[in-house]
Amino acid sequence: MFEMTYRDALNLALKEEMRRDPSVFVLGEDVALYEGSFKVTRGLLAEFGEERVKDTPISENTIIGVSVGAAMGGLRPVAELMTVNFALLAMDQIVNHMAKIRSMFGGQTFLPMTIRMPGGGGSQLGAQHSQSLETYFMHCPGMYVLYPATPADARGLLKSAIRDNNPVIFLEHELLYNSKGEVPEDPEHIIPIGKADVKRLGDHVTIVAYARMTVLALQVAEELAGEGISCEVVDLRSLAPLDEETILESVRKTGRAVVVEECWRTCGLGGEITSRIYEHCFDLLKAPVERVSGLDVPMPYSRKIEKVCIPQPGTIRQAVTKVMTGKY
Amino acid sequence: MEARLRNVLPDQELIRFYEQMFVSREFEERCAEQYTKGHITGFLHLYSGQEAVAVGATAGLHRDDYILSAYREHAQAIVRGVDPKRVMAELFGKATGVCKGKGGSMHLFDPKLNFMGGYAIVGGQFPISVGLAFAARYRGEDRISACFFGDGAVNQGTFHESLNWAQLWQLPVLFICENNYYGIGTEVHRSSALASIHKRTCGYDIPSEKVDGMDVIAVYRAVKYAAEKVRETGRPYFIEATTYRFRGHSMADPAKYRSAAENEMWRARDPLPNYAKGLIEEGIATREALADIEARCRAIVDEAVTFAEESPWPDDGAVWEDIYV
């Protein structure tokens, strides 16, 4: 095992996959000479050269369209959108093209491409740079959506995404880039798409979370363990396809669930997961499912009030307490 | 009389242009008939009037070159070689269609013929054609990407982004604007600050020219020259072919925004009879030989309609297929 950061784990995955397959290339704003806004592409230009590590104009829709064409033409593009917020400029190519092409052309082609997008809130970047848009992508069939919480998952999932023959939206949380964790040495250690991971076993309540919310859920679970509450933490990792079975299996065991999402509450993925729990486990539930979500507001800048809008360990703790006791 | 056609290509090739234009026209007119019968539904954008562009341009490209187009693309697909039977079946929504009935009129596709799709979001094909050109260069393949689009597409962001990108990365893309002067009902001078579209490439230093899109030989010569330039330099080139659609934007459009005089003027320039006249005058084909060709084209389209009618519908279970690999 290595200890490395989430950023370095992603960087390693990119390097390993580029060494493994010459059809893999990287493109995006500032990814080559500048080595990426978050330095995830550090060292790539030096090792792989100008044709495989491409700086692009600030043309997000065309970054994705060019990736679609390149994928159709036999390459395996890994595009970086500087942040998930800018994906909104590329939604035409993502939703109308990338996600449709295989189906509307009767399965005659496929798009082995990955779009990396840093995102999430909590860095005081203001309303236009702090969004959690995972649900936007999950809503649309024809592509996968991954969002790792740990360095090991970041590396293993990115490798899966690059090797997969379907389009993959690969989200990275900006506040996790410096987080450290153990990563297996084996370069073939890949994390399958569509498999959630039970990051902590427990008996009393299931906390379903993803990305940075998983990290917070694990902190809360650790604290509550000392108070006699045993939390099981299901880390989704793959938002689409969603590993419904792992979620339901855990809830069937504990009989209680808290679903944590960083995105806005209205039509958020927490609503979808909660609904599936009710559809399949209604009779087994010992308490109503609790949802912890980002507030339905444009993100404010000031750190005092930004915090209010993003789930915190305290809000997760309150929700767990509520499903355990029926009151805060 | 000056020989305009003879020696441009062997006679047989020149005659083939007529056949391709005629089959395209016949196909579209039969589509209109099948639409009114309710056999074709949804959107249907017909190409009648613009045939010289698809036929001349396709002949100026290599078979390995990629072709992409918008949603008025039946003729481009058929001229590239897609079987008219499978195109008609696609329009009927049948399982034997070129995209198994999932694409429809606006989404024809056949990668075996390097026909890389009809796209129905205006301007969506620009960046995809650039990406295909990049893949070709990356893989060391000798092919270029030919991207067809209408005058309405040139005010989309992807147009400017893709022109800039193709020149910046020095990619072999041939942009072919089919300027039929109308984006649905809005005439080009009502939507473009500079209505002379080929001039708009100067901001990206891409060479461009304007060609008479009602003249199949003019289009052929221009595209052949441009495609060779693109191949030779590895850089983009831009052609504006001026043309006219004889019908409305789609079957839902009676085209009342165009005057009778304007229609008449363009009808007089119909690329089919004018080209036929040239072939006969220069002794390349006889009227009888052309009549035989016309009969053969009608038979091909008849056969396509019969095939489409008799083909099975897709199974309901097909909705879950071909989404993921």
XYZ file of C-alpha atoms in Angstrom:
653
model
C 0.000 0.000 0.000
C 1.058 3.581 -0.734
C -0.161 6.530 1.210
C -1.091 9.262 -1.209
C -3.468 12.134 -1.747
C -6.667 11.978 -3.745
C -4.999 14.322 -6.267
C -1.930 12.110 -6.644
C -4.075 8.999 -6.891
C -5.941 10.543 -9.823
C -2.676 11.649 -11.391
C -1.281 8.136 -11.028
C -4.377 6.631 -12.628
C -4.042 8.955 -15.617
C -0.367 8.129 -16.057
C -0.911 4.398 -15.694
C -3.749 4.341 -18.207
C -1.836 6.496 -20.686
C 1.130 4.151 -20.444
C -1.107 1.145 -20.838
C -3.109 2.318 -23.857
C -1.755 4.670 -26.537
C -5.281 5.613 -27.604
C -5.820 7.430 -24.289
C -5.249 11.180 -24.488
C -6.030 14.085 -22.199
C -7.521 17.433 -23.168
C -8.845 20.466 -21.367
C -8.257 24.050 -20.374
C -4.787 24.471 -18.878
C -4.143 20.747 -18.538
C -0.819 20.630 -20.398
C 1.668 23.423 -19.825
C -0.008 24.683 -16.666
C -0.566 21.077 -15.480
C -4.185 21.598 -14.506
C -5.958 24.117 -12.301
C -5.900 21.565 -9.488
C -2.634 19.993 -10.702
C -4.217 16.635 -11.384
C -2.451 16.485 -14.765
C 0.991 17.289 -13.331
C 3.824 15.710 -15.292
C 1.657 14.439 -18.135
C 2.923 16.786 -20.836
C 6.529 16.000 -19.955
C 5.945 12.264 -20.145
C 3.455 11.957 -22.998
C 4.070 14.970 -25.211
C 1.990 17.506 -27.105
C -0.226 15.147 -29.121
C -1.491 13.261 -26.073
C -1.794 16.093 -23.594
C -3.707 18.918 -25.205
C -4.437 22.401 -23.970
C -7.719 23.613 -25.385
C -9.430 26.940 -25.895
C -12.000 27.987 -23.304
C -14.790 26.343 -25.296
C -16.416 23.826 -22.985
C -19.117 22.644 -25.364
C -16.524 22.021 -28.030
C -14.148 20.280 -25.606
C -16.860 17.684 -25.141
C -17.866 17.635 -28.817
C -14.284 17.093 -29.903
C -14.040 14.293 -27.341
C -17.204 12.724 -28.757
C -15.763 12.851 -32.276
C -12.392 11.532 -31.152
C -14.071 8.663 -29.303
C -16.129 7.850 -32.375
C -12.912 7.891 -34.370
C -11.243 5.238 -32.216
C -9.570 7.177 -29.398
C -10.173 7.172 -25.655
C -10.382 10.834 -24.633
C -10.153 11.967 -21.036
C -11.470 15.523 -20.999
C -11.100 17.820 -18.038
C -13.678 20.526 -17.495
C -12.006 22.960 -15.136
C -14.950 22.727 -12.776
C -18.333 21.079 -12.873
C -19.923 24.516 -13.047
C -18.589 24.963 -16.559
C -20.207 21.695 -17.608
C -23.369 23.724 -17.957
C -21.815 25.310 -21.051
C -21.262 21.820 -22.401
C -24.651 20.328 -21.577
C -25.635 20.272 -25.248
C -22.748 18.025 -26.181
C -23.074 16.007 -22.961
C -26.821 15.427 -22.967
C -27.905 15.860 -26.581
C -24.890 14.221 -28.163
C -22.661 12.112 -25.925
C -25.500 10.445 -24.045
C -27.626 9.864 -27.153
C -25.273 8.868 -29.913
C -25.042 5.156 -29.269
C -28.763 4.715 -28.902
C -30.044 7.047 -31.612
C -27.613 5.566 -34.112
C -28.901 2.069 -33.355
C -25.856 0.819 -31.457
C -23.550 1.237 -34.440
C -20.932 3.121 -32.468
C -19.813 3.653 -28.885
C -18.048 6.428 -27.033
C -15.228 5.307 -24.735
C -14.713 8.709 -23.138
C -14.361 10.180 -19.681
C -15.089 13.722 -18.531
C -13.366 14.701 -15.312
C -14.983 17.558 -13.395
C -13.842 18.965 -10.063
C -16.764 20.301 -8.066
C -18.544 20.734 -4.780
C -18.773 23.617 -2.351
C -17.002 24.792 0.752
C -14.102 26.849 -0.589
C -15.880 30.206 -0.582
C -15.814 30.427 -4.343
C -19.225 32.029 -4.586
C -22.441 31.093 -6.323
C -20.996 30.260 -9.743
C -18.125 28.048 -8.580
C -19.561 26.054 -5.702
C -22.254 23.874 -7.199
C -22.935 20.180 -6.759
C -24.567 19.165 -10.013
C -24.352 15.382 -9.743
C -28.096 14.968 -10.020
C -28.167 16.803 -13.350
C -26.017 14.057 -14.851
C -27.659 11.155 -13.034
C -31.006 12.162 -14.474
C -29.887 11.496 -18.030
C -29.598 7.926 -19.352
C -26.745 7.013 -21.685
C -23.800 7.802 -19.440
C -22.320 6.781 -16.120
C -21.629 9.082 -13.184
C -18.869 8.321 -10.667
C -17.842 10.284 -7.585
C -15.104 8.822 -5.354
C -14.570 9.633 -1.675
C -11.092 8.189 -1.065
C -7.741 8.130 -2.868
C -7.973 4.374 -3.451
C -11.418 4.680 -4.996
C -10.336 7.735 -6.982
C -7.557 5.781 -8.658
C -9.484 2.566 -9.124
C -12.612 4.242 -10.427
C -10.804 6.564 -12.811
C -9.027 3.566 -14.293
C -12.375 1.822 -14.746
C -13.850 4.935 -16.337
C -11.031 5.223 -18.858
C -11.180 1.529 -19.756
C -14.962 1.462 -20.019
C -16.537 1.716 -23.459
C -19.345 4.005 -22.296
C -19.227 7.740 -21.633
C -18.418 8.450 -17.995
C -18.845 11.646 -15.990
C -16.124 11.504 -13.356
C -16.662 13.967 -10.518
C -13.884 14.945 -8.127
C -14.449 16.903 -4.934
C -12.225 19.954 -4.688
C -11.988 19.700 -0.907
C -10.761 16.112 -1.124
C -7.743 16.708 -3.379
C -5.396 16.995 -0.388
C -6.980 14.181 1.617
C -4.710 11.188 2.147
C -5.358 7.495 2.182
C -3.961 4.061 1.514
C -3.851 3.017 -2.133
C -3.053 -0.547 -3.248
C 0.216 -0.912 -5.152
C -1.249 -3.186 -7.800
C -1.829 -1.114 -10.955
C -4.586 -3.541 -11.897
C -6.533 -2.729 -8.745
C -9.596 -1.292 -10.380
C -12.931 -0.461 -8.790
C -15.899 -1.722 -10.781
C -18.470 0.796 -11.994
C -21.857 0.342 -10.351
C -20.643 -1.044 -7.018
C -21.205 0.855 -3.796
C -18.837 0.197 -0.922
C -19.756 -0.350 2.700
C -17.060 1.824 4.230
C -18.054 1.041 7.806
C -20.129 -1.812 9.159
C -22.822 -1.044 11.711
C -26.094 -2.315 13.140
C -28.387 0.547 14.057
C -28.581 2.915 11.136
C -27.430 3.099 7.540
C -25.904 6.351 6.337
C -25.925 6.535 2.532
C -23.439 9.098 1.229
C -20.935 9.839 -1.522
C -17.735 11.803 -2.101
C -17.052 14.365 0.648
C -20.327 13.454 2.357
C -18.916 9.951 2.892
C -15.905 11.429 4.636
C -18.164 13.441 6.922
C -20.435 10.448 7.536
C -17.451 8.356 8.621
C -16.414 11.057 11.104
C -19.910 11.141 12.544
C -20.087 7.341 12.680
C -16.838 7.279 14.650
C -18.109 9.868 17.131
C -21.442 8.104 17.573
C -19.776 4.741 18.112
C -18.480 6.146 21.385
C -22.063 6.950 22.342
C -23.366 3.497 21.616
C -24.847 4.160 18.153
C -23.543 1.815 15.506
C -23.685 3.370 12.013
C -23.160 1.551 8.750
C -21.797 3.865 6.039
C -22.616 3.027 2.433
C -20.431 4.994 0.043
C -22.175 5.074 -3.325
C -19.033 5.743 -5.432
C -21.102 5.142 -8.554
C -24.140 7.424 -8.771
C -25.181 5.986 -12.134
C -25.651 3.111 -12.332
C -26.815 3.211 -8.751
C -26.057 0.128 -6.655
C -29.555 -0.175 -5.257
C -28.926 -3.678 -3.929
C -26.115 -2.671 -1.552
C -28.204 0.219 -0.199
C -31.267 -1.961 0.348
C -29.295 -4.793 1.870
C -27.868 -2.450 4.475
C -31.232 -0.843 5.248
C -32.859 -4.269 5.570
C -30.251 -5.050 8.216
C -30.401 -1.808 10.205
C -34.010 -0.770 9.600
C -33.034 2.899 9.598
C -31.557 5.211 6.979
C -30.074 8.665 6.656
C -29.320 9.816 3.133
C -26.725 12.554 2.784
C -26.329 14.636 -0.359
C -24.273 17.750 -0.977
C -26.525 18.857 -3.842
C -29.742 20.823 -3.573
C -32.554 18.984 -1.854
C -35.296 19.500 -4.426
C -35.133 16.654 -6.951
C -31.780 15.725 -5.475
C -30.406 12.208 -5.548
C -31.350 11.832 -1.877
C -35.003 11.964 -2.872
C -34.454 9.209 -5.415
C -32.636 6.971 -2.940
C -35.172 7.636 -0.212
C -37.956 6.732 -2.588
C -36.294 3.455 -3.499
C -35.840 2.605 0.178
C -39.546 3.209 0.768
C -40.516 1.195 -2.305
C -38.537 -1.845 -1.213
C -38.129 -1.677 2.588
C -41.230 0.133 3.850
C -42.358 -2.636 6.148
C -38.917 -3.109 7.649
C -38.285 0.523 8.534
C -38.184 1.381 12.233
C -38.254 5.132 11.511
C -38.884 7.445 8.580
C -35.859 7.985 6.349
C -34.013 11.237 7.039
C -32.496 13.363 4.323
C -29.559 15.683 4.833
C -29.054 18.001 1.868
C -27.513 21.165 0.605
C -29.907 24.055 1.112
C -32.015 25.099 -1.872
C -30.223 28.424 -2.298
C -27.516 29.847 -4.562
C -24.292 29.446 -2.590
C -23.303 32.585 -0.652
C -19.682 33.659 -0.382
C -19.244 34.554 3.298
C -17.770 31.622 5.189
C -20.138 32.096 8.079
C -23.198 31.516 5.924
C -21.673 29.256 3.273
C -21.380 26.615 5.986
C -25.087 26.810 6.650
C -25.789 25.687 3.078
C -23.624 22.558 3.028
C -24.253 19.472 5.183
C -21.926 19.472 8.179
C -21.034 16.689 10.602
C -23.438 18.312 13.047
C -26.397 18.114 10.664
C -25.649 14.495 9.849
C -25.407 13.734 13.550
C -28.761 15.380 14.199
C -30.366 13.305 11.462
C -28.938 10.072 12.859
C -30.114 11.002 16.331
C -33.557 11.708 14.947
C -33.956 8.336 13.257
C -32.642 6.624 16.395
C -34.784 8.472 18.935
C -37.552 10.126 16.986
C -36.367 13.531 18.179
C -33.418 15.870 17.893
C -20.824 25.885 -77.581
C -18.197 25.605 -74.899
C -17.948 22.138 -73.381
C -18.494 22.608 -69.647
C -18.919 19.008 -68.652
C -16.940 16.900 -71.049
C -13.515 15.945 -69.774
C -14.215 17.102 -66.220
C -14.679 13.408 -65.514
C -15.299 10.312 -67.632
C -18.789 10.343 -69.171
C -19.897 7.490 -66.988
C -19.110 9.523 -63.869
C -20.909 12.555 -65.216
C -23.960 10.441 -65.894
C -23.730 8.999 -62.421
C -24.070 12.515 -60.993
C -27.411 12.787 -62.739
C -28.510 9.438 -61.430
C -27.527 10.368 -57.877
C -29.325 13.707 -58.057
C -32.393 12.089 -59.551
C -32.601 9.305 -56.995
C -32.204 11.886 -54.223
C -35.031 14.014 -55.616
C -37.253 11.022 -56.200
C -36.561 9.756 -52.698
C -37.535 13.088 -51.135
C -40.683 13.484 -53.183
C -41.777 9.977 -52.247
C -41.026 10.782 -48.606
C -43.432 13.714 -48.844
C -46.090 11.405 -50.267
C -45.498 8.796 -47.546
C -45.680 11.523 -44.902
C -49.083 12.651 -46.112
C -50.182 9.017 -45.968
C -49.041 8.864 -42.347
C -46.361 6.266 -42.984
C -43.614 8.701 -42.085
C -44.239 10.755 -38.963
C -42.330 13.160 -36.746
C -40.088 15.759 -38.336
C -39.277 15.454 -42.016
C -36.910 17.928 -43.672
C -36.596 17.450 -47.407
C -33.606 18.212 -49.589
C -35.307 18.831 -52.961
C -33.456 21.612 -54.768
C -30.131 21.138 -52.989
C -29.054 17.870 -54.666
C -26.115 19.354 -56.557
C -24.391 20.054 -53.236
C -24.571 16.529 -51.819
C -23.699 14.884 -55.118
C -20.899 17.220 -56.206
C -19.362 17.379 -52.741
C -19.448 13.645 -52.081
C -17.749 12.997 -55.419
C -15.000 15.428 -54.458
C -14.176 13.417 -51.321
C -12.492 10.068 -50.818
C -14.537 7.099 -49.603
C -12.477 7.079 -46.391
C -13.285 10.697 -45.615
C -15.811 11.256 -42.871
C -19.097 12.952 -43.691
C -21.266 14.595 -41.036
C -24.413 16.541 -41.601
C -27.435 18.094 -39.958
C -31.032 16.869 -40.094
C -31.736 17.398 -43.811
C -29.383 14.561 -44.645
C -31.188 11.783 -46.531
C -29.435 12.638 -49.780
C -25.976 12.852 -48.224
C -26.455 9.385 -46.752
C -27.818 7.844 -49.933
C -25.205 9.428 -52.171
C -22.477 8.175 -49.827
C -23.891 4.694 -50.366
C -26.369 3.992 -47.604
C -29.028 1.664 -49.002
C -32.208 3.667 -49.783
C -34.271 0.725 -48.520
C -32.729 1.004 -45.080
C -33.069 4.784 -45.085
C -36.769 4.577 -45.971
C -37.272 1.852 -43.361
C -35.671 4.159 -40.793
C -38.105 6.914 -41.732
C -40.975 4.460 -41.336
C -39.594 3.581 -37.875
C -39.002 -0.044 -38.771
C -36.524 -2.481 -37.221
C -34.733 -2.849 -40.568
C -33.889 0.857 -40.627
C -30.300 1.943 -40.744
C -30.507 2.828 -37.024
C -33.085 0.125 -36.179
C -35.848 2.729 -36.125
C -34.333 4.584 -33.180
C -32.903 7.496 -35.137
C -35.506 8.565 -37.650
C -35.170 11.066 -40.462
C -32.735 13.338 -38.628
C -30.317 10.705 -37.328
C -29.039 8.545 -40.159
C -25.667 6.921 -39.513
C -23.496 4.294 -41.130
C -19.912 4.048 -39.894
C -19.042 1.357 -42.448
C -19.444 4.066 -45.086
C -17.883 6.743 -42.881
C -21.213 8.507 -42.789
C -20.924 9.747 -39.230
C -24.347 11.039 -38.623
C -27.184 13.407 -38.986
C -27.464 15.741 -36.008
C -30.575 17.641 -35.048
C -29.256 20.237 -32.639
C -28.197 23.080 -34.921
C -24.403 23.183 -34.973
C -23.947 20.009 -32.937
C -21.907 18.336 -35.661
C -19.161 20.989 -35.771
C -17.080 19.868 -32.785
C -17.711 16.191 -33.539
C -16.271 16.631 -37.017
C -13.230 18.310 -35.459
C -12.816 15.405 -33.030
C -13.004 12.877 -35.867
C -10.341 14.811 -37.762
C -8.156 14.785 -34.665
C -8.610 11.021 -34.289
C -7.651 10.531 -37.932
C -4.472 12.534 -37.519
C -3.639 10.911 -34.174
C -3.963 7.466 -35.719
C -2.026 8.431 -38.814
C -4.987 7.843 -41.139
C -5.212 9.516 -44.509
C -8.660 10.988 -44.215
C -10.362 14.275 -43.719
C -13.598 15.221 -42.042
C -16.280 16.883 -44.186
C -18.848 18.767 -42.151
C -22.083 19.896 -43.838
C -24.330 22.482 -42.205
C -26.830 25.163 -43.087
C -26.674 28.946 -43.029
C -28.647 28.891 -39.780
C -25.833 27.083 -37.970
C -23.214 29.774 -38.391
C -24.413 31.824 -35.450
C -24.074 29.010 -32.970
C -21.166 29.069 -30.549
C -19.959 25.696 -31.780
C -19.385 27.151 -35.257
C -16.892 29.703 -33.988
C -15.408 27.398 -31.376
C -14.856 24.682 -33.962
C -13.394 26.926 -36.658
C -10.971 28.325 -34.125
C -10.137 24.861 -32.843
C -9.624 23.255 -36.260
C -7.193 25.983 -37.261
C -5.464 26.086 -33.862
C -4.810 22.327 -33.836
C -4.279 22.284 -37.588
C -6.851 19.629 -38.322
C -8.103 18.334 -41.680
C -11.697 19.550 -41.619
C -13.601 20.701 -44.666
C -16.526 22.886 -43.640
C -19.301 22.933 -46.236
C -22.045 25.466 -45.652
C -25.208 24.796 -47.624
C -26.585 28.298 -47.705
C -30.219 27.923 -48.726
C -30.835 31.433 -47.411
C -33.312 30.470 -44.718
C -33.044 29.157 -41.173
C -36.628 27.880 -40.970
C -38.439 31.133 -41.842
C -35.700 33.639 -41.102
C -33.730 34.851 -44.069
C -29.995 34.965 -43.665
C -29.746 38.761 -43.630
C -32.163 38.840 -40.702
C -29.944 36.556 -38.603
C -26.364 37.211 -39.709
C -24.616 40.562 -39.373
C -22.421 39.511 -42.276
C -24.682 37.616 -44.652
C -21.846 36.636 -46.957
C -21.069 33.584 -44.927
C -17.760 32.522 -46.435
C -16.251 35.820 -45.336
C -16.813 34.945 -41.716
C -13.808 32.615 -41.640
C -11.339 35.491 -41.809
C -11.307 35.728 -38.021
C -9.750 32.272 -37.980
C -7.563 32.693 -41.033
C -9.298 29.781 -42.765
C -9.363 30.002 -46.558
C -12.864 30.016 -47.965
C -14.762 30.312 -51.185
C -18.280 30.626 -52.442
C -19.627 28.295 -55.070
C -22.862 27.952 -57.019
C -24.612 25.147 -55.182
C -27.111 24.645 -58.010
C -24.307 23.502 -60.300
C -23.094 19.992 -59.530
C -19.884 20.412 -61.529
C -18.994 23.678 -59.805
C -19.538 22.038 -56.409
C -17.546 18.978 -57.435
C -14.586 21.052 -58.633
C -14.586 23.289 -55.573
C -14.835 20.429 -53.096
C -12.256 18.322 -54.885
C -9.816 21.216 -54.821
C -10.603 22.064 -51.215
C -10.391 18.436 -50.043
C -6.975 18.079 -51.652
C -5.847 21.303 -49.986
C -7.057 20.022 -46.627
C -5.335 16.692 -47.185
C -2.119 18.318 -48.300
C -1.896 20.993 -45.585
C -3.689 19.192 -42.770
C -5.597 22.422 -42.189
C -9.244 23.419 -42.469
C -10.930 24.942 -45.503
C -14.377 26.429 -45.931
C -16.879 26.305 -48.766
C -20.154 28.164 -48.973
C -22.475 26.601 -51.535
C -25.462 28.809 -52.317
C -28.584 26.807 -52.954
C -32.315 26.698 -52.341
C -34.775 24.271 -50.864
C -37.837 23.954 -53.014
C -39.992 22.963 -50.069
C -40.538 24.465 -46.649
C -38.194 23.909 -43.733
C -40.068 20.748 -42.846
C -43.353 19.165 -43.849
C -45.017 21.386 -41.260
C -43.888 24.544 -43.067
C -45.818 25.895 -46.094
C -42.992 28.439 -46.637
C -45.230 31.470 -46.959
C -42.318 33.760 -46.140
C -40.878 33.338 -49.638
C -42.266 35.176 -52.648
C -43.546 33.472 -55.780
C -41.013 35.423 -57.832
C -38.157 34.189 -55.680
C -39.399 30.610 -55.927
C -39.708 30.898 -59.668
C -36.233 32.314 -60.028
C -34.726 29.385 -58.120
C -36.941 26.806 -59.813
C -35.469 27.990 -63.093
C -32.102 27.064 -61.682
C -33.192 23.547 -60.674
C -29.968 21.536 -60.793
C -31.577 18.450 -62.363
C -33.058 19.665 -65.683
C -30.223 22.114 -66.183
C -27.618 19.424 -65.772
C -29.594 16.999 -67.960
C -29.705 19.643 -70.682
C -25.925 20.036 -70.515
C -25.362 16.276 -70.723
C -27.553 16.059 -73.814
C -26.158 19.177 -75.497
C -22.606 17.986 -75.086
C -23.510 14.551 -76.363
C -22.611 12.814 -73.128
C -26.032 11.192 -72.798
C -29.178 10.994 -74.866
C -32.620 11.966 -73.613
C -33.571 8.288 -73.875
C -30.603 7.186 -71.791
C -31.524 9.711 -69.117
C -35.128 8.533 -69.205
C -33.884 5.007 -68.552
C -31.918 6.284 -65.579
C -34.953 8.103 -64.258
C -37.030 4.938 -64.531
C -34.347 2.991 -62.699
C -34.266 5.594 -59.912
C -38.038 5.414 -59.548
C -37.780 1.652 -59.270
C -35.128 1.961 -56.563
C -37.369 4.262 -54.549
C -40.432 2.072 -55.165
C -38.488 -0.837 -53.851
C -37.426 1.208 -50.811
C -41.036 2.089 -49.998
C -42.168 -1.522 -50.392
C -39.304 -2.716 -48.229
C -40.160 -0.173 -45.542
C -43.863 -1.047 -45.638
C -43.236 -4.756 -45.358
C -40.555 -4.534 -42.691
C -41.354 -5.443 -39.088
C -41.709 -2.929 -36.264
C -39.033 -3.017 -33.556
C -39.815 -5.209 -30.549
C -40.821 -3.287 -27.414
C -37.821 -4.791 -25.664
C -35.547 -2.943 -28.078
C -35.968 0.246 -26.040
C -33.500 -1.150 -23.521
C -30.934 -2.176 -26.108
C -27.982 -0.272 -27.528
C -27.810 2.369 -24.812
C -24.731 1.044 -23.040
C -22.022 -1.201 -24.440
